[in-house]
Amino acid sequence: MTFRENANIGSGAVRRGGGGGGGLAVGGGIGTILLALVVMLFGGDPGAILGGGGGQAPSSAQNVELEECQTGADANEDVDCRMKATMVSLVDYWEQVAPEADTTEAIIFTGQVNTGCGTASSQVGPFYCPVDRTIYLDTGFFSQLEGQLGADGGNFSQMYVLAHEYGHHIQNWTGALRASQQDQQGPESGAVRVELQADCFAGAWAGNATRTRDADGNLLLEPLSREDIESALSAAAAVGDDSIQERMQGQVTPHTWTHGSSEQRMGWFMRGYESGDPNQCDVLNAGSVDDYDA
Ligand SMILES: [Zn+2]
């Protein structure tokens, strides 16, 4: 997906942070943050899992605006700018669809970062912290997606990852994130449904993204291509439970994975994309997590 060269992305809610000292970050892949999220939902201390710094909000002094990212051309060139531009689109979309919900912001970090959910290292992958209502991502995850997980690392798959995390922010507002705490284990669990709904929300945004506008009222994005969609779906496939377990066997504990199968993730993304309607994303009340075609 390509940004229009002259699009104004100056208002994008992305900062660069990190370098947070103190706690010892514990790795272990995406499962670590899923576990942390589950613990948070249960009212535990996520800092205990992520290692130090639990409950501390990120220090704004450490976070810098991405001043160098001002136009769509910058977004097409540089991954940080692409995240900033994607936030402009996501904020515009969700302000229209859910005007009562607060917007969120994303912090891009390298190494480790202090968050409201504890100190996180790059190894946890992108995540949303409901405590400080902020998205965190190390864009190095994208090269991991490309290399380690086999996705094509396309621009749109990067945007999809951010849109998925924004979906968790919307769920924090709707209460869906809380709903998952009653039911965290198993293929039909609330936790899996929350993940699949975030994919569906990402799809609903994608279906409308070319209609989103910058601060000047100009369209942000060129139309999506078939390659864009395939890129996003390959990312969804690469981060599905079955795929991760297959490729990282021995390093993860399968029961901590709560994102659903690759096929389910694609199914719900496409349901959101084709309908362009987040109301079609009621995975939580679906008879089954396989009912994306219903
Ligand atoms: Zn998620």
PDB file of C-alpha atoms in Angstrom, residues 3 16 38 48 51-52 61 69 72 82 106 118 153 157 179 191 196 209 222 224 241 251 269 271 275 280 283:
ATOM      1  CA  PHE A   3       0.922   6.722   0.610  1.00  0.00           C
ATOM      2  CA  ARG A  16      10.301   7.047  19.311  1.00  0.00           C
ATOM      3  CA  VAL A  38      -3.448 -12.270  30.493  1.00  0.00           C
ATOM      4  CA  ALA A  48       6.858  -9.695  37.421  1.00  0.00           C
ATOM      5  CA  GLY A  51      10.880  -7.968  34.462  1.00  0.00           C
ATOM      6  CA  GLY A  52      10.973  -4.814  36.550  1.00  0.00           C
ATOM      7  CA  ALA A  61      11.359  12.775  28.406  1.00  0.00           C
ATOM      8  CA  CYS A  69       8.406  12.247   8.979  1.00  0.00           C
ATOM      9  CA  GLY A  72       3.582  10.444   2.348  1.00  0.00           C
ATOM     10  CA  ARG A  82       5.234   4.535   7.644  1.00  0.00           C
ATOM     11  CA  ALA A 106       2.314   4.291  19.322  1.00  0.00           C
ATOM     12  CA  GLY A 118       6.391  -3.238  32.786  1.00  0.00           C
ATOM     13  CA  GLY A 153       7.717  -8.254   5.070  1.00  0.00           C
ATOM     14  CA  SER A 157       1.787  -6.290   6.423  1.00  0.00           C
ATOM     15  CA  ALA A 179     -14.339  -9.913  28.578  1.00  0.00           C
ATOM     16  CA  ALA A 191      -8.754 -14.680  24.553  1.00  0.00           C
ATOM     17  CA  LEU A 196      -9.496 -12.601  15.981  1.00  0.00           C
ATOM     18  CA  ALA A 209      -8.122   3.090   4.527  1.00  0.00           C
ATOM     19  CA  GLU A 222      -3.404   5.004  -3.036  1.00  0.00           C
ATOM     20  CA  LEU A 224      -4.895  -1.221  -2.164  1.00  0.00           C
ATOM     21  CA  ASP A 241      -0.674 -20.106  16.412  1.00  0.00           C
ATOM     22  CA  GLN A 251      10.959 -22.480  22.251  1.00  0.00           C
ATOM     23  CA  PHE A 269      -9.429 -10.157   8.524  1.00  0.00           C
ATOM     24  CA  ARG A 271     -14.641 -10.501   6.870  1.00  0.00           C
ATOM     25  CA  SER A 275     -17.698  -5.717   4.744  1.00  0.00           C
ATOM     26  CA  GLN A 280     -19.375  -7.513  11.412  1.00  0.00           C
ATOM     27  CA  VAL A 283     -16.302 -12.629  17.219  1.00  0.00           C
TER      28      VAL A 283
END
